[in-house]
Amino acid sequence: MTPTETFTRKAPGICDRLLGDFPIRPDDAFAIVGNAGHESLGFTALQEITPVVKGSRGGWGWMQWTGPRRREFEAYCKRNKLDPSSDQANYSWLFIELNSTEKRAIGATVAASGLEEKVVAFEKSFLRAGIKHYPSRQNWARIAEKAAVRLRPEPVPPETKVAILEDEAKAANDRAIRNGTGAVSGAGGEVILVSNAERVADLVTLGLGAAFFVLMVFLGWKAFGHWRKSRDLKKAAILIGDAS
């Protein structure tokens, strides 16, 4: 697996953890992880290849911690029985520093505008490297951004989902008609196929129901007419009796 492949696989998860642990935006997380990608060659070279200070052990880890910071990291790993090369140890130490001795780096990164400037801001406030290599750091940050977009697509809006279901239901109906069957859509947008015989039976049932309804209305109207005629005759008889 190449450094870029390793970085692309790990970066989204690290960005997620940073976003959950700190008051930052996605671009801030990409900038932080992009700097780590440059320092560790995509999380594949934890030991500094050519130490800047000759004769020293050089840097170690995601952020190439050197000097006192490396010794503190190693002591932390020893106390907690962690492998210094593990993702758990590296993220834990990054988390600790960003909440204590290096917490100003969060504010500086958030305050910067745009991904490229955020990369620079984090390097200046957290890493303070002797040789900057900003184009490389910014390239790793863009890789982190692309990896996050590819692995975590934007959610589909509800109205788009409805439109997709409606279009598919219509297409299924059209296919069913061409194949000699009928089709209706269920309440959830699902397509329910019915045979032509079943459709005819439904139409007959509907017709009989309508005829029965008309008959009941007719009989009711006739009954009302008889009642009204009887009432009028009674009124007339009463009037005749009163007149006599």
PDB file of N, CA and C in Angstrom, residues 87-138:
ATOM      1  N   ASP A  87      -1.881   4.067  16.239  1.00  0.00           N
ATOM      2  CA  ASP A  87      -2.751   5.219  16.005  1.00  0.00           C
ATOM      3  C   ASP A  87      -3.323   5.735  17.323  1.00  0.00           C
ATOM      4  N   GLN A  88      -3.636   4.817  18.224  1.00  0.00           N
ATOM      5  CA  GLN A  88      -4.201   5.219  19.511  1.00  0.00           C
ATOM      6  C   GLN A  88      -3.241   6.117  20.278  1.00  0.00           C
ATOM      7  N   ALA A  89      -1.980   5.715  20.335  1.00  0.00           N
ATOM      8  CA  ALA A  89      -0.991   6.503  21.071  1.00  0.00           C
ATOM      9  C   ALA A  89      -0.777   7.866  20.419  1.00  0.00           C
ATOM     10  N   ASN A  90      -0.667   7.885  19.105  1.00  0.00           N
ATOM     11  CA  ASN A  90      -0.412   9.141  18.401  1.00  0.00           C
ATOM     12  C   ASN A  90      -1.586  10.105  18.518  1.00  0.00           C
ATOM     13  N   TYR A  91      -2.805   9.593  18.365  1.00  0.00           N
ATOM     14  CA  TYR A  91      -3.950  10.501  18.489  1.00  0.00           C
ATOM     15  C   TYR A  91      -4.087  10.984  19.934  1.00  0.00           C
ATOM     16  N   SER A  92      -3.872  10.086  20.875  1.00  0.00           N
ATOM     17  CA  SER A  92      -4.010  10.471  22.283  1.00  0.00           C
ATOM     18  C   SER A  92      -3.038  11.594  22.642  1.00  0.00           C
ATOM     19  N   TRP A  93      -1.798  11.495  22.156  1.00  0.00           N
ATOM     20  CA  TRP A  93      -0.820  12.532  22.492  1.00  0.00           C
ATOM     21  C   TRP A  93      -1.143  13.848  21.777  1.00  0.00           C
ATOM     22  N   LEU A  94      -1.604  13.749  20.542  1.00  0.00           N
ATOM     23  CA  LEU A  94      -2.041  14.947  19.819  1.00  0.00           C
ATOM     24  C   LEU A  94      -3.189  15.618  20.571  1.00  0.00           C
ATOM     25  N   PHE A  95      -4.120  14.814  21.029  1.00  0.00           N
ATOM     26  CA  PHE A  95      -5.269  15.323  21.784  1.00  0.00           C
ATOM     27  C   PHE A  95      -4.805  16.019  23.068  1.00  0.00           C
ATOM     28  N   ILE A  96      -3.873  15.399  23.760  1.00  0.00           N
ATOM     29  CA  ILE A  96      -3.366  15.971  25.014  1.00  0.00           C
ATOM     30  C   ILE A  96      -2.684  17.314  24.759  1.00  0.00           C
ATOM     31  N   GLU A  97      -1.824  17.370  23.754  1.00  0.00           N
ATOM     32  CA  GLU A  97      -1.117  18.625  23.474  1.00  0.00           C
ATOM     33  C   GLU A  97      -2.084  19.735  23.053  1.00  0.00           C
ATOM     34  N   LEU A  98      -3.074  19.387  22.231  1.00  0.00           N
ATOM     35  CA  LEU A  98      -4.022  20.405  21.762  1.00  0.00           C
ATOM     36  C   LEU A  98      -4.955  20.885  22.867  1.00  0.00           C
ATOM     37  N   ASN A  99      -4.964  20.178  23.978  1.00  0.00           N
ATOM     38  CA  ASN A  99      -5.755  20.607  25.128  1.00  0.00           C
ATOM     39  C   ASN A  99      -4.897  21.219  26.233  1.00  0.00           C
ATOM     40  N   SER A 100      -3.589  21.288  26.002  1.00  0.00           N
ATOM     41  CA  SER A 100      -2.714  21.806  27.066  1.00  0.00           C
ATOM     42  C   SER A 100      -1.637  22.730  26.491  1.00  0.00           C
ATOM     43  N   THR A 101      -0.448  22.219  26.335  1.00  0.00           N
ATOM     44  CA  THR A 101       0.683  23.066  25.954  1.00  0.00           C
ATOM     45  C   THR A 101       0.558  23.684  24.565  1.00  0.00           C
ATOM     46  N   GLU A 102      -0.190  23.052  23.670  1.00  0.00           N
ATOM     47  CA  GLU A 102      -0.296  23.548  22.297  1.00  0.00           C
ATOM     48  C   GLU A 102      -1.727  23.954  21.932  1.00  0.00           C
ATOM     49  N   LYS A 103      -2.529  24.276  22.936  1.00  0.00           N
ATOM     50  CA  LYS A 103      -3.940  24.563  22.657  1.00  0.00           C
ATOM     51  C   LYS A 103      -4.143  25.822  21.816  1.00  0.00           C
ATOM     52  N   ARG A 104      -3.157  26.704  21.792  1.00  0.00           N
ATOM     53  CA  ARG A 104      -3.288  27.909  20.962  1.00  0.00           C
ATOM     54  C   ARG A 104      -3.375  27.564  19.477  1.00  0.00           C
ATOM     55  N   ALA A 105      -2.910  26.374  19.113  1.00  0.00           N
ATOM     56  CA  ALA A 105      -2.937  25.982  17.701  1.00  0.00           C
ATOM     57  C   ALA A 105      -4.365  25.850  17.180  1.00  0.00           C
ATOM     58  N   ILE A 106      -5.284  25.455  18.049  1.00  0.00           N
ATOM     59  CA  ILE A 106      -6.684  25.325  17.622  1.00  0.00           C
ATOM     60  C   ILE A 106      -7.242  26.694  17.251  1.00  0.00           C
ATOM     61  N   GLY A 107      -7.051  27.669  18.118  1.00  0.00           N
ATOM     62  CA  GLY A 107      -7.559  29.011  17.841  1.00  0.00           C
ATOM     63  C   GLY A 107      -6.935  29.621  16.599  1.00  0.00           C
ATOM     64  N   ALA A 108      -5.635  29.417  16.424  1.00  0.00           N
ATOM     65  CA  ALA A 108      -4.942  29.975  15.262  1.00  0.00           C
ATOM     66  C   ALA A 108      -5.451  29.346  13.969  1.00  0.00           C
ATOM     67  N   THR A 109      -5.702  28.056  14.003  1.00  0.00           N
ATOM     68  CA  THR A 109      -6.177  27.358  12.802  1.00  0.00           C
ATOM     69  C   THR A 109      -7.595  27.779  12.456  1.00  0.00           C
ATOM     70  N   VAL A 110      -8.449  27.858  13.452  1.00  0.00           N
ATOM     71  CA  VAL A 110      -9.840  28.258  13.225  1.00  0.00           C
ATOM     72  C   VAL A 110      -9.919  29.687  12.686  1.00  0.00           C
ATOM     73  N   ALA A 111      -9.040  30.555  13.159  1.00  0.00           N
ATOM     74  CA  ALA A 111      -9.079  31.965  12.759  1.00  0.00           C
ATOM     75  C   ALA A 111      -8.610  32.189  11.326  1.00  0.00           C
ATOM     76  N   ALA A 112      -7.833  31.264  10.782  1.00  0.00           N
ATOM     77  CA  ALA A 112      -7.315  31.426   9.418  1.00  0.00           C
ATOM     78  C   ALA A 112      -8.424  31.204   8.393  1.00  0.00           C
ATOM     79  N   SER A 113      -8.261  31.808   7.218  1.00  0.00           N
ATOM     80  CA  SER A 113      -9.269  31.709   6.157  1.00  0.00           C
ATOM     81  C   SER A 113      -8.796  30.767   5.052  1.00  0.00           C
ATOM     82  N   GLY A 114      -9.630  29.792   4.726  1.00  0.00           N
ATOM     83  CA  GLY A 114      -9.305  28.884   3.632  1.00  0.00           C
ATOM     84  C   GLY A 114      -8.377  27.766   4.053  1.00  0.00           C
ATOM     85  N   LEU A 115      -8.468  26.656   3.345  1.00  0.00           N
ATOM     86  CA  LEU A 115      -7.702  25.468   3.710  1.00  0.00           C
ATOM     87  C   LEU A 115      -6.199  25.713   3.688  1.00  0.00           C
ATOM     88  N   GLU A 116      -5.698  26.360   2.657  1.00  0.00           N
ATOM     89  CA  GLU A 116      -4.251  26.563   2.551  1.00  0.00           C
ATOM     90  C   GLU A 116      -3.714  27.417   3.696  1.00  0.00           C
ATOM     91  N   GLU A 117      -4.447  28.472   4.054  1.00  0.00           N
ATOM     92  CA  GLU A 117      -4.009  29.323   5.160  1.00  0.00           C
ATOM     93  C   GLU A 117      -4.117  28.600   6.498  1.00  0.00           C
ATOM     94  N   LYS A 118      -5.094  27.737   6.623  1.00  0.00           N
ATOM     95  CA  LYS A 118      -5.237  26.969   7.865  1.00  0.00           C
ATOM     96  C   LYS A 118      -4.066  26.002   8.035  1.00  0.00           C
ATOM     97  N   VAL A 119      -3.613  25.428   6.928  1.00  0.00           N
ATOM     98  CA  VAL A 119      -2.437  24.549   6.976  1.00  0.00           C
ATOM     99  C   VAL A 119      -1.232  25.323   7.510  1.00  0.00           C
ATOM    100  N   VAL A 120      -1.032  26.523   6.991  1.00  0.00           N
ATOM    101  CA  VAL A 120       0.093  27.363   7.424  1.00  0.00           C
ATOM    102  C   VAL A 120      -0.055  27.742   8.897  1.00  0.00           C
ATOM    103  N   ALA A 121      -1.265  28.120   9.287  1.00  0.00           N
ATOM    104  CA  ALA A 121      -1.500  28.546  10.670  1.00  0.00           C
ATOM    105  C   ALA A 121      -1.206  27.419  11.657  1.00  0.00           C
ATOM    106  N   PHE A 122      -1.615  26.199  11.315  1.00  0.00           N
ATOM    107  CA  PHE A 122      -1.361  25.081  12.231  1.00  0.00           C
ATOM    108  C   PHE A 122       0.133  24.773  12.312  1.00  0.00           C
ATOM    109  N   GLU A 123       0.796  24.818  11.178  1.00  0.00           N
ATOM    110  CA  GLU A 123       2.245  24.551  11.196  1.00  0.00           C
ATOM    111  C   GLU A 123       2.977  25.571  12.067  1.00  0.00           C
ATOM    112  N   LYS A 124       2.634  26.834  11.900  1.00  0.00           N
ATOM    113  CA  LYS A 124       3.329  27.888  12.646  1.00  0.00           C
ATOM    114  C   LYS A 124       3.069  27.801  14.145  1.00  0.00           C
ATOM    115  N   SER A 125       1.851  27.437  14.525  1.00  0.00           N
ATOM    116  CA  SER A 125       1.498  27.454  15.943  1.00  0.00           C
ATOM    117  C   SER A 125       1.757  26.128  16.653  1.00  0.00           C
ATOM    118  N   PHE A 126       1.762  25.022  15.923  1.00  0.00           N
ATOM    119  CA  PHE A 126       1.907  23.709  16.565  1.00  0.00           C
ATOM    120  C   PHE A 126       3.246  23.041  16.261  1.00  0.00           C
ATOM    121  N   LEU A 127       3.656  23.063  14.997  1.00  0.00           N
ATOM    122  CA  LEU A 127       4.852  22.316  14.597  1.00  0.00           C
ATOM    123  C   LEU A 127       6.131  23.157  14.641  1.00  0.00           C
ATOM    124  N   ARG A 128       6.020  24.366  14.110  1.00  0.00           N
ATOM    125  CA  ARG A 128       7.166  25.284  14.093  1.00  0.00           C
ATOM    126  C   ARG A 128       8.392  24.606  13.466  1.00  0.00           C
ATOM    127  N   ALA A 129       8.166  24.057  12.279  1.00  0.00           N
ATOM    128  CA  ALA A 129       9.220  23.297  11.585  1.00  0.00           C
ATOM    129  C   ALA A 129      10.336  24.206  11.089  1.00  0.00           C
ATOM    130  N   GLY A 130      11.539  23.641  11.031  1.00  0.00           N
ATOM    131  CA  GLY A 130      12.672  24.408  10.525  1.00  0.00           C
ATOM    132  C   GLY A 130      12.542  24.650   9.030  1.00  0.00           C
ATOM    133  N   ILE A 131      12.068  23.646   8.304  1.00  0.00           N
ATOM    134  CA  ILE A 131      11.832  23.764   6.865  1.00  0.00           C
ATOM    135  C   ILE A 131      10.335  23.589   6.641  1.00  0.00           C
ATOM    136  N   LYS A 132       9.692  24.574   6.038  1.00  0.00           N
ATOM    137  CA  LYS A 132       8.230  24.629   6.019  1.00  0.00           C
ATOM    138  C   LYS A 132       7.564  23.640   5.046  1.00  0.00           C
ATOM    139  N   HIS A 133       8.008  23.621   3.815  1.00  0.00           N
ATOM    140  CA  HIS A 133       7.408  22.729   2.807  1.00  0.00           C
ATOM    141  C   HIS A 133       5.883  22.888   2.735  1.00  0.00           C
ATOM    142  N   TYR A 134       5.407  24.122   2.674  1.00  0.00           N
ATOM    143  CA  TYR A 134       3.961  24.344   2.680  1.00  0.00           C
ATOM    144  C   TYR A 134       3.216  23.696   1.505  1.00  0.00           C
ATOM    145  N   PRO A 135       3.755  23.724   0.291  1.00  0.00           N
ATOM    146  CA  PRO A 135       3.021  23.072  -0.804  1.00  0.00           C
ATOM    147  C   PRO A 135       2.732  21.596  -0.525  1.00  0.00           C
ATOM    148  N   SER A 136       3.694  20.895   0.073  1.00  0.00           N
ATOM    149  CA  SER A 136       3.484  19.486   0.398  1.00  0.00           C
ATOM    150  C   SER A 136       2.413  19.331   1.477  1.00  0.00           C
ATOM    151  N   ARG A 137       2.478  20.146   2.497  1.00  0.00           N
ATOM    152  CA  ARG A 137       1.484  20.080   3.577  1.00  0.00           C
ATOM    153  C   ARG A 137       0.079  20.356   3.030  1.00  0.00           C
ATOM    154  N   GLN A 138      -0.018  21.344   2.171  1.00  0.00           N
ATOM    155  CA  GLN A 138      -1.319  21.707   1.605  1.00  0.00           C
ATOM    156  C   GLN A 138      -1.846  20.615   0.677  1.00  0.00           C
TER     157      GLN A 138
END
